[in-house]
Amino acid sequence: MMLIECPVCKEKRPELEFRYAGEAHIARPEDPDALSDQEWAKYLFIRSNPRGTHFERWVHAHGCAKFFNAVRDTVTDKFVMTYKCGEARPSPEQIAERQS
Amino acid sequence: MFSDADSGSLKLDQGVHIGDCLRLPDQRFDLNLVDERSRFCLRVRETHVSAFAKASGLALPTQVGTTRQDENALIMCLSPDEWLIIAASESKDLIKRKTDQFKSAPFSLVDVSHRNVAFTLRGEGAAAMVNVGCPLDLDLKAFPVGKCTRTIFERAEIILYRPAETEFHIEVWRSFAPYVLSVLSNGAQAQ
Ligand SMILES: [Zn+2]
């Protein structure tokens, strides 16, 4: 079973305790009324879907119940790192350092 | 439903019964249902925790996964802003009175006494029995005495607490208790 490090519990915990919650760092538009239908649809549905490094949200559903962010490689399914909500997206250098 | 206990005092029938297959003569653990307790789910913003603890006199542990036991209650820190408080059933009003002393910010105290039932697993084989349905590492280095956490037991969510090296306290929603017992009894027969 894969272990995922929860940045709130500060522990590696079994994947069964977690739920995936979509791509991270997608800010809700400040003023939805000002958006065209196309722009609103883009916010709702269009995701980056990369091959490789992906920034995504997870929730430690059967643990502390907190959401957090993770960097995961979509090819290898390896978690590079996890970090708390509100923290900046890790730089390519930080990610490379973790992967080495 | 209430029934008269031997002592003559009223005791709540928690509606959960441990079957004979968990009372085998050669098993390496004892499983028991914990008597009725009062339980509260407490939510306080992280920024208000120390002021809350001071005003209420409840010594809240602030590190996730740690517990504190004082003369009134056992308090488990499940999340940076969430605690489970377990006290004697007659201490219900006491806990409410204490938390009412904090007036400077909103918080939430929800009585969940009868939502859960609890089991204790004691003995050399206790950790192995927890691991029948729970994938956590229960080595003393990873899960020391005093640690608590929400986790899963097969398909049911539980709160697991280790009061002693060979003792575990399992909180589970009452409607999931027969399921947890059936998983445990399968595990007991396989061991
Ligand atoms: Zn967690």
Coordinates of C-alpha atoms and ligand atoms in Angstrom, one line a residue:
Chain A
M1 CA 0.0 0.0 0.0
M2 CA 1.2 3.5 -0.9
L3 CA 2.0 5.8 2.1
I4 CA 1.2 9.5 1.8
E5 CA 2.8 12.1 4.0
C6 CA 0.1 14.3 5.6
P7 CA 1.7 17.8 6.2
V8 CA -0.8 18.4 9.1
C9 CA -0.3 15.1 10.9
K10 CA 3.4 15.2 9.8
E11 CA 3.3 11.4 9.3
K12 CA 3.3 9.0 6.4
R13 CA -0.1 7.3 6.5
P14 CA -1.8 4.6 4.4
E15 CA -3.4 5.8 1.2
L16 CA -6.8 4.3 2.2
E17 CA -7.1 7.2 4.6
F18 CA -7.0 9.8 1.8
R19 CA -9.2 11.1 -1.0
Y20 CA -8.1 12.9 -4.1
A21 CA -9.6 16.4 -4.6
G22 CA -8.6 17.6 -8.0
E23 CA -6.0 20.0 -9.4
A24 CA -4.5 22.5 -6.9
H25 CA -3.9 26.2 -7.2
I26 CA -7.0 27.0 -9.1
A27 CA -8.4 30.2 -7.6
R28 CA -12.1 31.0 -7.9
P29 CA -12.6 34.2 -10.0
E30 CA -13.1 37.2 -7.7
D31 CA -16.1 38.4 -9.7
P32 CA -17.9 35.5 -11.5
D33 CA -20.5 37.9 -13.0
A34 CA -17.8 39.7 -15.0
L35 CA -16.8 36.5 -16.8
S36 CA -18.1 35.2 -20.1
D37 CA -19.6 31.8 -20.3
Q38 CA -16.5 30.5 -21.9
E39 CA -14.2 31.9 -19.1
W40 CA -16.5 30.5 -16.5
A41 CA -16.5 27.1 -18.2
K42 CA -12.7 27.3 -18.3
Y43 CA -12.6 27.8 -14.6
L44 CA -15.0 25.0 -13.9
F45 CA -13.8 22.3 -16.2
I46 CA -10.5 22.9 -18.0
R47 CA -7.6 21.3 -16.2
S48 CA -3.9 21.0 -17.1
N49 CA -3.8 17.2 -17.1
P50 CA 0.0 17.0 -17.5
R51 CA 2.1 14.0 -18.1
G52 CA 4.6 14.1 -15.3
T53 CA 4.6 16.7 -12.4
H54 CA 1.1 17.5 -11.2
F55 CA 0.0 19.8 -8.5
E56 CA -3.1 18.4 -6.8
R57 CA -5.3 18.6 -3.7
W58 CA -5.8 15.8 -1.3
V59 CA -7.8 15.4 1.8
H60 CA -6.8 13.3 4.8
A61 CA -10.4 12.2 5.0
H62 CA -10.0 9.4 7.7
G63 CA -7.3 11.3 9.6
C64 CA -7.1 14.9 10.5
A65 CA -9.8 15.7 7.8
K66 CA -7.7 18.6 6.4
F67 CA -7.1 19.4 2.8
F68 CA -3.5 19.8 1.6
N69 CA -1.6 20.0 -1.6
A70 CA 0.7 17.5 -3.2
V71 CA 3.2 17.2 -6.1
R72 CA 2.8 13.8 -7.8
D73 CA 4.3 12.4 -10.9
T74 CA 1.4 11.2 -13.1
V75 CA 3.7 8.7 -14.9
T76 CA 5.2 6.9 -11.9
D77 CA 2.4 7.7 -9.4
K78 CA 5.1 8.8 -7.0
F79 CA 4.4 11.6 -4.5
V80 CA 7.3 14.0 -4.7
M81 CA 6.2 16.2 -1.7
T82 CA 3.2 17.4 0.1
Y83 CA 2.6 20.9 1.6
K84 CA -0.2 22.8 3.5
C85 CA -2.9 24.7 1.8
G86 CA -2.0 28.3 1.4
E87 CA 1.7 27.6 0.9
A88 CA 3.3 28.6 -2.4
R89 CA 3.5 26.1 -5.3
P90 CA 7.0 24.5 -5.0
S91 CA 9.5 25.7 -7.6
P92 CA 11.0 23.4 -10.3
E93 CA 14.3 23.5 -8.3
Q94 CA 12.6 22.4 -5.1
I95 CA 10.9 19.6 -7.0
A96 CA 14.1 18.5 -8.7
E97 CA 15.9 18.4 -5.4
R98 CA 13.2 16.2 -3.9
Q99 CA 13.3 13.9 -6.9
S100 CA 17.1 13.4 -6.8
Chain B
M1 CA -33.5 1.3 26.5
F2 CA -32.6 1.0 30.2
S3 CA -32.2 -2.0 32.4
D4 CA -31.4 -2.4 36.0
A5 CA -27.8 -3.2 36.7
D6 CA -26.8 -5.4 39.7
S7 CA -26.0 -2.3 41.7
G8 CA -29.5 -1.0 41.2
S9 CA -28.4 2.0 39.2
L10 CA -29.8 2.6 35.7
K11 CA -27.4 1.7 32.9
L12 CA -27.9 2.4 29.2
D13 CA -28.2 -0.7 27.0
Q14 CA -25.8 0.4 24.2
G15 CA -27.4 -2.2 21.9
V16 CA -24.0 -3.9 21.0
H17 CA -23.2 -7.4 22.1
I18 CA -19.9 -9.1 21.8
G19 CA -20.4 -12.6 20.5
D20 CA -19.0 -15.9 21.8
C21 CA -16.5 -16.1 18.9
L22 CA -14.6 -13.2 20.5
R23 CA -14.5 -15.1 23.9
L24 CA -12.4 -18.1 22.9
P25 CA -10.5 -19.7 25.8
D26 CA -7.1 -19.5 24.1
Q27 CA -7.2 -16.1 22.5
R28 CA -4.4 -13.6 23.2
F29 CA -6.7 -10.6 23.9
D30 CA -9.7 -9.5 25.8
L31 CA -12.4 -7.5 24.0
N32 CA -14.8 -5.4 26.1
L33 CA -17.5 -2.9 25.5
V34 CA -16.8 0.4 27.3
D35 CA -19.7 1.6 29.6
E36 CA -21.8 4.6 28.6
R37 CA -19.7 7.8 28.4
S38 CA -20.4 11.4 27.6
R39 CA -18.6 12.5 24.5
F40 CA -18.2 15.8 22.8
C41 CA -16.8 17.0 19.5
L42 CA -15.1 20.3 20.2
R43 CA -14.1 22.7 17.4
V44 CA -12.0 25.8 18.2
R45 CA -10.1 28.0 15.8
E46 CA -6.3 27.4 16.1
T47 CA -5.8 31.1 16.9
H48 CA -8.2 30.8 20.0
V49 CA -7.0 27.5 21.4
S50 CA -4.8 28.9 24.2
A51 CA -7.4 31.5 25.3
F52 CA -10.0 28.7 25.2
A53 CA -8.0 26.4 27.3
K54 CA -7.3 29.1 29.9
A55 CA -10.9 30.2 30.2
S56 CA -12.4 26.7 30.3
G57 CA -9.8 25.1 32.3
L58 CA -9.7 22.2 29.8
A59 CA -6.1 21.3 29.1
L60 CA -6.4 20.8 25.3
P61 CA -3.5 19.0 23.8
T62 CA -2.4 21.0 20.7
Q63 CA -0.4 18.5 18.8
V64 CA -2.4 16.3 16.4
G65 CA -2.5 12.7 17.6
T66 CA -1.8 13.5 21.3
T67 CA -4.1 13.0 24.2
R68 CA -4.4 14.5 27.7
Q69 CA -6.1 12.8 30.6
D70 CA -7.1 14.8 33.7
E71 CA -9.4 14.1 36.6
N72 CA -12.5 15.1 34.5
A73 CA -11.9 13.9 31.0
L74 CA -9.8 12.3 28.3
I75 CA -9.2 14.7 25.5
M76 CA -7.9 13.6 22.1
C77 CA -6.5 16.1 19.5
L78 CA -7.7 14.8 16.2
S79 CA -6.9 17.8 14.1
P80 CA -5.4 21.3 14.8
D81 CA -9.0 22.6 15.4
E82 CA -10.8 19.4 16.5
W83 CA -10.9 17.5 19.8
L84 CA -12.9 14.5 21.1
I85 CA -13.7 14.8 24.8
I86 CA -14.6 11.6 26.6
A87 CA -15.9 11.9 30.2
A88 CA -18.0 10.0 32.7
S89 CA -21.6 10.0 31.7
E90 CA -22.5 12.1 34.8
S91 CA -19.9 14.8 33.8
K92 CA -21.9 16.0 30.8
D93 CA -23.0 19.3 32.5
L94 CA -19.6 19.9 33.9
I95 CA -17.9 19.9 30.5
K96 CA -20.6 22.2 29.1
R97 CA -20.2 24.6 32.1
K98 CA -16.5 24.7 31.6
T99 CA -16.6 25.5 27.9
D100 CA -19.3 28.1 28.5
Q101 CA -16.7 30.2 30.4
F102 CA -15.1 31.0 27.0
K103 CA -17.0 33.9 25.6
S104 CA -14.6 35.9 23.4
A105 CA -15.0 34.0 20.1
P106 CA -17.3 31.4 18.5
F107 CA -16.6 27.7 19.0
S108 CA -18.6 24.6 18.7
L109 CA -19.3 21.9 21.3
V110 CA -21.5 19.0 20.0
D111 CA -22.8 16.3 22.3
V112 CA -22.0 13.0 20.4
S113 CA -22.3 10.7 23.5
H114 CA -24.5 8.1 21.9
R115 CA -23.2 8.4 18.4
N116 CA -20.2 6.2 19.3
V117 CA -19.6 3.1 21.2
A118 CA -16.2 2.1 22.4
F119 CA -14.3 -1.2 22.8
T120 CA -11.1 -1.9 24.6
L121 CA -8.7 -4.6 23.3
R122 CA -6.2 -5.7 25.9
G123 CA -3.5 -8.3 25.9
E124 CA -0.4 -9.6 24.0
G125 CA -2.5 -10.1 20.9
A126 CA -4.3 -6.7 21.0
A127 CA -2.1 -4.9 18.3
A128 CA -2.5 -7.9 15.9
M129 CA -6.3 -7.7 16.4
V130 CA -6.3 -4.0 15.5
N131 CA -4.2 -4.8 12.5
V132 CA -6.9 -7.2 11.3
G133 CA -8.7 -4.2 9.9
C134 CA -6.4 -1.2 10.3
P135 CA -3.3 -0.7 8.1
L136 CA -1.4 1.6 10.6
D137 CA 2.0 0.7 11.8
L138 CA 1.4 -0.1 15.5
D139 CA 5.0 -0.6 16.5
L140 CA 5.6 1.4 19.7
K141 CA 8.0 3.7 17.8
A142 CA 5.4 4.6 15.3
F143 CA 2.4 4.4 17.6
P144 CA 3.5 5.1 21.1
V145 CA 1.5 4.9 24.3
G146 CA -0.8 7.9 24.5
K147 CA -1.2 8.4 20.8
C148 CA -4.6 8.7 19.2
T149 CA -5.8 9.1 15.7
R150 CA -8.8 8.9 13.4
T151 CA -8.2 6.1 10.9
I152 CA -10.1 3.2 9.2
F153 CA -10.9 -0.3 10.2
E154 CA -11.8 -2.1 7.0
R155 CA -14.7 0.0 5.6
A156 CA -15.5 1.7 8.9
E157 CA -14.0 4.9 10.3
I158 CA -12.7 4.5 13.9
I159 CA -10.7 6.6 16.4
L160 CA -7.9 4.6 17.8
Y161 CA -6.2 5.4 21.1
R162 CA -3.4 3.5 22.9
P163 CA -3.6 3.9 26.7
A164 CA -1.0 1.3 27.4
E165 CA 1.5 -0.8 25.5
T166 CA -0.9 -3.8 25.1
E167 CA -4.2 -1.9 25.2
F168 CA -6.2 -0.1 22.6
H169 CA -9.4 1.9 22.8
I170 CA -11.5 1.9 19.7
E171 CA -14.3 4.5 19.2
V172 CA -16.7 3.6 16.4
W173 CA -20.1 5.0 15.3
R174 CA -22.7 2.8 16.9
S175 CA -24.3 1.5 13.6
F176 CA -20.8 0.3 12.5
A177 CA -20.1 -1.6 15.7
P178 CA -21.7 -4.9 14.6
Y179 CA -19.6 -4.7 11.4
V180 CA -16.4 -4.0 13.3
L181 CA -17.2 -6.9 15.6
S182 CA -17.7 -9.3 12.7
V183 CA -14.4 -8.3 11.2
L184 CA -12.7 -8.8 14.6
S185 CA -14.3 -12.2 15.1
N186 CA -13.2 -13.4 11.6
G187 CA -9.7 -12.2 12.6
A188 CA -9.8 -14.0 15.9
Q189 CA -10.7 -17.3 14.3
A190 CA -8.0 -17.0 11.8
Q191 CA -5.3 -16.4 14.4
Ligands
ZN1 ZN -3.6 14.4 8.4

